[in-house]
Amino acid sequence: MIHFTAMASAEAALERLCDAEAEVSAHYLIGGNGTLWQLVEEEMRAWHAGAGSWQGRDDINSRSIGIELDNTGAHPFAEPQMSVLEALLREVMARWSIPATGVIGHSDMAPARKYDPGARFDWARLAGQGLAVWPETPSQPGDFARDAAQFGYPEAEEAEILAAFRARFRPGADGPIDDVDRSVMADLARRFGVDRRQHNA
């Protein structure tokens, strides 16, 4: 799971992530200059996700590896940082047999309360390397809410799902939900959707 720190510096984020009283942690932190810190062993549980779910699974803290990126969400992610993230994702995905569909942002599993990594994060770049998913051929517009649930989004207000979806797949889009939103979500549901009856463990 990818996050941004929303703090003034990587050092400030590092201090907070290592403060037991803050009750927040992550497995990795990557600075804007590409410095990589491992804060929690991958097989251990970190407190990075909070309440939410993805593809019908909850307790995401126990099911995921959290990667924090030094960024406020207001500026693009630096090239050295992205390069280190890509290398780390390849290693983590190989070690744990994580498919591209398993690489998500914090806002994907908690759209009602989280926005990170935000609209400035380059998901298409990751997808081009097999490190995330991205829509391809537009599908016939479908039922946005139904397709969002099939793709993996949790129950939330449609406006909250739309905001998280657009931040990831249609950055810059605004206004009411439209047929492009419906078409892209239908494509994601068709190619990457899950049978939630198989994901209740």
PDB file of C-alpha atoms in Angstrom:
ATOM      1  CA  MET A   1       0.000   0.000   0.000  1.00  0.00           C
ATOM      2  CA  ILE A   2       1.341   3.383  -1.036  1.00  0.00           C
ATOM      3  CA  HIS A   3       0.990   6.510   1.103  1.00  0.00           C
ATOM      4  CA  PHE A   4       2.315  10.040   1.187  1.00  0.00           C
ATOM      5  CA  THR A   5       3.576  11.390   4.496  1.00  0.00           C
ATOM      6  CA  ALA A   6       1.937  14.857   4.304  1.00  0.00           C
ATOM      7  CA  MET A   7       4.757  16.171   6.503  1.00  0.00           C
ATOM      8  CA  ALA A   8       7.367  18.888   6.108  1.00  0.00           C
ATOM      9  CA  SER A   9      10.296  16.521   5.559  1.00  0.00           C
ATOM     10  CA  ALA A  10      11.321  12.887   5.453  1.00  0.00           C
ATOM     11  CA  GLU A  11      13.136  13.372   8.740  1.00  0.00           C
ATOM     12  CA  ALA A  12       9.964  14.636  10.422  1.00  0.00           C
ATOM     13  CA  ALA A  13       8.057  11.647   9.042  1.00  0.00           C
ATOM     14  CA  LEU A  14      10.787   9.285  10.209  1.00  0.00           C
ATOM     15  CA  GLU A  15      10.601  10.684  13.730  1.00  0.00           C
ATOM     16  CA  ARG A  16       6.828  10.281  13.851  1.00  0.00           C
ATOM     17  CA  LEU A  17       6.850   6.781  12.356  1.00  0.00           C
ATOM     18  CA  CYS A  18       9.370   5.713  15.006  1.00  0.00           C
ATOM     19  CA  ASP A  19       7.436   7.273  17.903  1.00  0.00           C
ATOM     20  CA  ALA A  20       5.515   4.534  19.721  1.00  0.00           C
ATOM     21  CA  GLU A  21       3.131   7.102  21.221  1.00  0.00           C
ATOM     22  CA  ALA A  22       2.043   8.219  17.741  1.00  0.00           C
ATOM     23  CA  GLU A  23       0.636   4.724  17.076  1.00  0.00           C
ATOM     24  CA  VAL A  24       1.447   4.926  13.368  1.00  0.00           C
ATOM     25  CA  SER A  25       4.106   3.016  11.479  1.00  0.00           C
ATOM     26  CA  ALA A  26       5.025   1.676   8.069  1.00  0.00           C
ATOM     27  CA  HIS A  27       7.358  -0.930   6.714  1.00  0.00           C
ATOM     28  CA  TYR A  28       9.240   1.519   4.491  1.00  0.00           C
ATOM     29  CA  LEU A  29       9.807   5.243   4.051  1.00  0.00           C
ATOM     30  CA  ILE A  30      11.307   6.683   0.873  1.00  0.00           C
ATOM     31  CA  GLY A  31      12.675  10.213   0.866  1.00  0.00           C
ATOM     32  CA  GLY A  32      12.383  12.577  -2.048  1.00  0.00           C
ATOM     33  CA  ASN A  33      16.080  12.062  -2.782  1.00  0.00           C
ATOM     34  CA  GLY A  34      15.611   8.284  -2.942  1.00  0.00           C
ATOM     35  CA  THR A  35      16.845   7.444   0.556  1.00  0.00           C
ATOM     36  CA  LEU A  36      15.144   4.249   1.714  1.00  0.00           C
ATOM     37  CA  TRP A  37      14.487   3.374   5.340  1.00  0.00           C
ATOM     38  CA  GLN A  38      13.063   0.034   6.461  1.00  0.00           C
ATOM     39  CA  LEU A  39      11.194   0.617   9.705  1.00  0.00           C
ATOM     40  CA  VAL A  40       9.320  -2.650  10.226  1.00  0.00           C
ATOM     41  CA  GLU A  41      10.187  -6.165   9.053  1.00  0.00           C
ATOM     42  CA  GLU A  42       7.905  -7.215   6.220  1.00  0.00           C
ATOM     43  CA  GLU A  43       6.510 -10.214   8.095  1.00  0.00           C
ATOM     44  CA  MET A  44       5.491  -7.964  11.004  1.00  0.00           C
ATOM     45  CA  ARG A  45       2.287  -5.920  11.237  1.00  0.00           C
ATOM     46  CA  ALA A  46       2.632  -2.145  10.847  1.00  0.00           C
ATOM     47  CA  TRP A  47      -0.001   0.459  11.724  1.00  0.00           C
ATOM     48  CA  HIS A  48      -0.304   2.223   8.399  1.00  0.00           C
ATOM     49  CA  ALA A  49      -3.729   1.445   6.943  1.00  0.00           C
ATOM     50  CA  GLY A  50      -6.363   1.943   9.620  1.00  0.00           C
ATOM     51  CA  ALA A  51     -10.040   1.171   9.086  1.00  0.00           C
ATOM     52  CA  GLY A  52     -11.098   0.150   5.603  1.00  0.00           C
ATOM     53  CA  SER A  53     -11.133  -2.782   3.201  1.00  0.00           C
ATOM     54  CA  TRP A  54     -10.121  -3.860  -0.270  1.00  0.00           C
ATOM     55  CA  GLN A  55     -11.642  -6.570  -2.452  1.00  0.00           C
ATOM     56  CA  GLY A  56     -13.816  -7.668   0.452  1.00  0.00           C
ATOM     57  CA  ARG A  57     -10.942  -8.083   2.899  1.00  0.00           C
ATOM     58  CA  ASP A  58     -10.622  -6.010   6.043  1.00  0.00           C
ATOM     59  CA  ASP A  59      -7.843  -5.689   8.675  1.00  0.00           C
ATOM     60  CA  ILE A  60      -5.583  -4.380   5.929  1.00  0.00           C
ATOM     61  CA  ASN A  61      -2.795  -3.703   8.434  1.00  0.00           C
ATOM     62  CA  SER A  62      -2.371  -7.457   8.836  1.00  0.00           C
ATOM     63  CA  ARG A  63      -2.504  -8.105   5.079  1.00  0.00           C
ATOM     64  CA  SER A  64      -0.273  -5.441   3.591  1.00  0.00           C
ATOM     65  CA  ILE A  65       3.137  -3.822   3.437  1.00  0.00           C
ATOM     66  CA  GLY A  66       3.019  -0.065   3.896  1.00  0.00           C
ATOM     67  CA  ILE A  67       5.296   2.232   1.889  1.00  0.00           C
ATOM     68  CA  GLU A  68       5.380   5.909   2.862  1.00  0.00           C
ATOM     69  CA  LEU A  69       6.630   8.478   0.343  1.00  0.00           C
ATOM     70  CA  ASP A  70       7.982  11.825   1.487  1.00  0.00           C
ATOM     71  CA  ASN A  71       5.492  14.150  -0.215  1.00  0.00           C
ATOM     72  CA  THR A  72       2.789  16.560   0.892  1.00  0.00           C
ATOM     73  CA  GLY A  73       0.519  15.666  -2.010  1.00  0.00           C
ATOM     74  CA  ALA A  74       0.922  19.168  -3.450  1.00  0.00           C
ATOM     75  CA  HIS A  75       3.847  18.476  -5.781  1.00  0.00           C
ATOM     76  CA  PRO A  76       4.995  15.691  -8.129  1.00  0.00           C
ATOM     77  CA  PHE A  77       6.900  12.733  -6.741  1.00  0.00           C
ATOM     78  CA  ALA A  78      10.635  13.055  -7.386  1.00  0.00           C
ATOM     79  CA  GLU A  79      12.372  10.866  -9.952  1.00  0.00           C
ATOM     80  CA  PRO A  80      14.873   9.327  -7.461  1.00  0.00           C
ATOM     81  CA  GLN A  81      11.988   8.468  -5.165  1.00  0.00           C
ATOM     82  CA  MET A  82       9.968   6.838  -7.928  1.00  0.00           C
ATOM     83  CA  SER A  83      12.948   4.802  -9.116  1.00  0.00           C
ATOM     84  CA  VAL A  84      13.592   3.462  -5.618  1.00  0.00           C
ATOM     85  CA  LEU A  85       9.876   2.736  -5.167  1.00  0.00           C
ATOM     86  CA  GLU A  86       9.799   0.742  -8.408  1.00  0.00           C
ATOM     87  CA  ALA A  87      12.797  -1.348  -7.389  1.00  0.00           C
ATOM     88  CA  LEU A  88      11.304  -1.948  -3.937  1.00  0.00           C
ATOM     89  CA  LEU A  89       7.928  -2.939  -5.371  1.00  0.00           C
ATOM     90  CA  ARG A  90       9.562  -5.494  -7.682  1.00  0.00           C
ATOM     91  CA  GLU A  91      11.330  -7.095  -4.731  1.00  0.00           C
ATOM     92  CA  VAL A  92       8.326  -7.057  -2.383  1.00  0.00           C
ATOM     93  CA  MET A  93       5.934  -8.346  -5.040  1.00  0.00           C
ATOM     94  CA  ALA A  94       8.317 -11.192  -5.900  1.00  0.00           C
ATOM     95  CA  ARG A  95       8.904 -12.159  -2.259  1.00  0.00           C
ATOM     96  CA  TRP A  96       5.202 -12.272  -1.405  1.00  0.00           C
ATOM     97  CA  SER A  97       3.728 -13.244  -4.803  1.00  0.00           C
ATOM     98  CA  ILE A  98       1.716 -10.020  -4.914  1.00  0.00           C
ATOM     99  CA  PRO A  99      -0.032  -9.401  -8.261  1.00  0.00           C
ATOM    100  CA  ALA A 100      -0.308  -5.960  -9.811  1.00  0.00           C
ATOM    101  CA  THR A 101      -3.909  -5.788  -8.558  1.00  0.00           C
ATOM    102  CA  GLY A 102      -2.549  -5.981  -5.011  1.00  0.00           C
ATOM    103  CA  VAL A 103      -0.664  -2.681  -5.246  1.00  0.00           C
ATOM    104  CA  ILE A 104      -3.072   0.006  -4.053  1.00  0.00           C
ATOM    105  CA  GLY A 105      -3.133   3.461  -2.535  1.00  0.00           C
ATOM    106  CA  HIS A 106      -4.383   4.361   0.913  1.00  0.00           C
ATOM    107  CA  SER A 107      -7.388   6.102  -0.659  1.00  0.00           C
ATOM    108  CA  ASP A 108      -8.397   2.905  -2.456  1.00  0.00           C
ATOM    109  CA  MET A 109      -9.183   1.051   0.759  1.00  0.00           C
ATOM    110  CA  ALA A 110     -10.389   4.068   2.772  1.00  0.00           C
ATOM    111  CA  PRO A 111     -11.925   6.548   0.305  1.00  0.00           C
ATOM    112  CA  ALA A 112     -14.124   8.136   2.964  1.00  0.00           C
ATOM    113  CA  ARG A 113     -11.160   9.375   4.994  1.00  0.00           C
ATOM    114  CA  LYS A 114      -7.919   9.203   2.974  1.00  0.00           C
ATOM    115  CA  TYR A 115      -6.632  10.867  -0.189  1.00  0.00           C
ATOM    116  CA  ASP A 116      -3.046   9.638  -0.459  1.00  0.00           C
ATOM    117  CA  PRO A 117      -1.044   9.124  -2.556  1.00  0.00           C
ATOM    118  CA  GLY A 118      -3.212  11.632  -4.433  1.00  0.00           C
ATOM    119  CA  ALA A 119      -3.634  12.856  -7.976  1.00  0.00           C
ATOM    120  CA  ARG A 120       0.048  13.704  -8.472  1.00  0.00           C
ATOM    121  CA  PHE A 121       1.183  10.115  -8.033  1.00  0.00           C
ATOM    122  CA  ASP A 122       2.033   8.452 -11.365  1.00  0.00           C
ATOM    123  CA  TRP A 123       0.070   5.185 -11.314  1.00  0.00           C
ATOM    124  CA  ALA A 124       0.335   4.840 -15.097  1.00  0.00           C
ATOM    125  CA  ARG A 125       4.126   4.728 -14.783  1.00  0.00           C
ATOM    126  CA  LEU A 126       3.919   1.823 -12.331  1.00  0.00           C
ATOM    127  CA  ALA A 127       1.344   0.021 -14.445  1.00  0.00           C
ATOM    128  CA  GLY A 128       3.587   0.264 -17.489  1.00  0.00           C
ATOM    129  CA  GLN A 129       6.097  -1.882 -15.614  1.00  0.00           C
ATOM    130  CA  GLY A 130       3.569  -4.386 -14.296  1.00  0.00           C
ATOM    131  CA  LEU A 131       3.686  -2.861 -10.818  1.00  0.00           C
ATOM    132  CA  ALA A 132       0.037  -1.738 -10.701  1.00  0.00           C
ATOM    133  CA  VAL A 133      -3.069  -1.856 -12.882  1.00  0.00           C
ATOM    134  CA  TRP A 134      -4.345   0.696 -15.369  1.00  0.00           C
ATOM    135  CA  PRO A 135      -7.431   0.862 -17.609  1.00  0.00           C
ATOM    136  CA  GLU A 136      -7.011  -0.074 -21.243  1.00  0.00           C
ATOM    137  CA  THR A 137      -9.743  -0.352 -23.864  1.00  0.00           C
ATOM    138  CA  PRO A 138     -12.777   1.623 -22.725  1.00  0.00           C
ATOM    139  CA  SER A 139     -15.765  -0.583 -21.975  1.00  0.00           C
ATOM    140  CA  GLN A 140     -19.425   0.151 -22.429  1.00  0.00           C
ATOM    141  CA  PRO A 141     -20.417   2.442 -19.550  1.00  0.00           C
ATOM    142  CA  GLY A 142     -21.865   0.387 -16.708  1.00  0.00           C
ATOM    143  CA  ASP A 143     -23.203   0.833 -13.215  1.00  0.00           C
ATOM    144  CA  PHE A 144     -20.446   2.813 -11.479  1.00  0.00           C
ATOM    145  CA  ALA A 145     -21.216   1.686  -7.914  1.00  0.00           C
ATOM    146  CA  ARG A 146     -21.610  -1.983  -8.861  1.00  0.00           C
ATOM    147  CA  ASP A 147     -18.408  -1.988 -10.915  1.00  0.00           C
ATOM    148  CA  ALA A 148     -16.487  -0.156  -8.192  1.00  0.00           C
ATOM    149  CA  ALA A 149     -17.450  -2.874  -5.718  1.00  0.00           C
ATOM    150  CA  GLN A 150     -16.472  -5.563  -8.216  1.00  0.00           C
ATOM    151  CA  PHE A 151     -13.088  -3.926  -8.761  1.00  0.00           C
ATOM    152  CA  GLY A 152     -12.442  -3.828  -5.025  1.00  0.00           C
ATOM    153  CA  TYR A 153     -13.568  -0.537  -3.505  1.00  0.00           C
ATOM    154  CA  PRO A 154     -15.268  -0.763  -0.079  1.00  0.00           C
ATOM    155  CA  GLU A 155     -18.731   0.516   0.741  1.00  0.00           C
ATOM    156  CA  ALA A 156     -18.723   4.319   0.781  1.00  0.00           C
ATOM    157  CA  GLU A 157     -20.647   7.264  -0.603  1.00  0.00           C
ATOM    158  CA  GLU A 158     -20.490   7.404  -4.392  1.00  0.00           C
ATOM    159  CA  ALA A 159     -18.839  10.835  -4.242  1.00  0.00           C
ATOM    160  CA  GLU A 160     -16.073   9.441  -2.036  1.00  0.00           C
ATOM    161  CA  ILE A 161     -15.437   6.494  -4.347  1.00  0.00           C
ATOM    162  CA  LEU A 162     -15.482   8.836  -7.342  1.00  0.00           C
ATOM    163  CA  ALA A 163     -12.880  11.122  -5.764  1.00  0.00           C
ATOM    164  CA  ALA A 164     -10.523   8.230  -4.961  1.00  0.00           C
ATOM    165  CA  PHE A 165     -11.060   6.681  -8.390  1.00  0.00           C
ATOM    166  CA  ARG A 166     -10.415   9.929 -10.253  1.00  0.00           C
ATOM    167  CA  ALA A 167      -7.320  10.752  -8.188  1.00  0.00           C
ATOM    168  CA  ARG A 168      -5.846   7.451  -9.331  1.00  0.00           C
ATOM    169  CA  PHE A 169      -7.241   6.858 -12.814  1.00  0.00           C
ATOM    170  CA  ARG A 170      -8.482  10.267 -14.066  1.00  0.00           C
ATOM    171  CA  PRO A 171      -6.388  12.955 -12.349  1.00  0.00           C
ATOM    172  CA  GLY A 172      -7.699  16.384 -13.188  1.00  0.00           C
ATOM    173  CA  ALA A 173     -11.252  15.245 -13.920  1.00  0.00           C
ATOM    174  CA  ASP A 174     -13.991  17.045 -12.030  1.00  0.00           C
ATOM    175  CA  GLY A 175     -17.706  17.639 -12.053  1.00  0.00           C
ATOM    176  CA  PRO A 176     -20.507  15.068 -11.767  1.00  0.00           C
ATOM    177  CA  ILE A 177     -19.906  11.431 -12.576  1.00  0.00           C
ATOM    178  CA  ASP A 178     -19.921  10.901 -16.344  1.00  0.00           C
ATOM    179  CA  ASP A 179     -19.783   8.121 -18.921  1.00  0.00           C
ATOM    180  CA  VAL A 180     -15.986   8.192 -19.027  1.00  0.00           C
ATOM    181  CA  ASP A 181     -15.946   7.370 -15.305  1.00  0.00           C
ATOM    182  CA  ARG A 182     -18.482   4.611 -15.865  1.00  0.00           C
ATOM    183  CA  SER A 183     -16.568   3.225 -18.849  1.00  0.00           C
ATOM    184  CA  VAL A 184     -13.187   3.154 -17.103  1.00  0.00           C
ATOM    185  CA  MET A 185     -14.625   1.587 -13.950  1.00  0.00           C
ATOM    186  CA  ALA A 186     -16.411  -1.035 -16.050  1.00  0.00           C
ATOM    187  CA  ASP A 187     -13.094  -1.913 -17.711  1.00  0.00           C
ATOM    188  CA  LEU A 188     -11.343  -2.240 -14.341  1.00  0.00           C
ATOM    189  CA  ALA A 189     -14.147  -4.419 -12.983  1.00  0.00           C
ATOM    190  CA  ARG A 190     -14.158  -6.604 -16.090  1.00  0.00           C
ATOM    191  CA  ARG A 191     -10.405  -7.221 -16.154  1.00  0.00           C
ATOM    192  CA  PHE A 192      -9.501  -7.111 -12.472  1.00  0.00           C
ATOM    193  CA  GLY A 193     -12.732  -7.689 -10.549  1.00  0.00           C
ATOM    194  CA  VAL A 194     -13.000 -10.334  -7.850  1.00  0.00           C
ATOM    195  CA  ASP A 195     -15.574 -12.772  -6.588  1.00  0.00           C
ATOM    196  CA  ARG A 196     -15.926 -11.568  -3.012  1.00  0.00           C
ATOM    197  CA  ARG A 197     -17.234 -14.950  -1.917  1.00  0.00           C
ATOM    198  CA  GLN A 198     -13.635 -16.155  -2.341  1.00  0.00           C
ATOM    199  CA  HIS A 199     -12.178 -13.225  -0.359  1.00  0.00           C
ATOM    200  CA  ASN A 200     -13.889 -13.454   3.004  1.00  0.00           C
ATOM    201  CA  ALA A 201     -11.027 -15.058   4.939  1.00  0.00           C
TER     202      ALA A 201
END
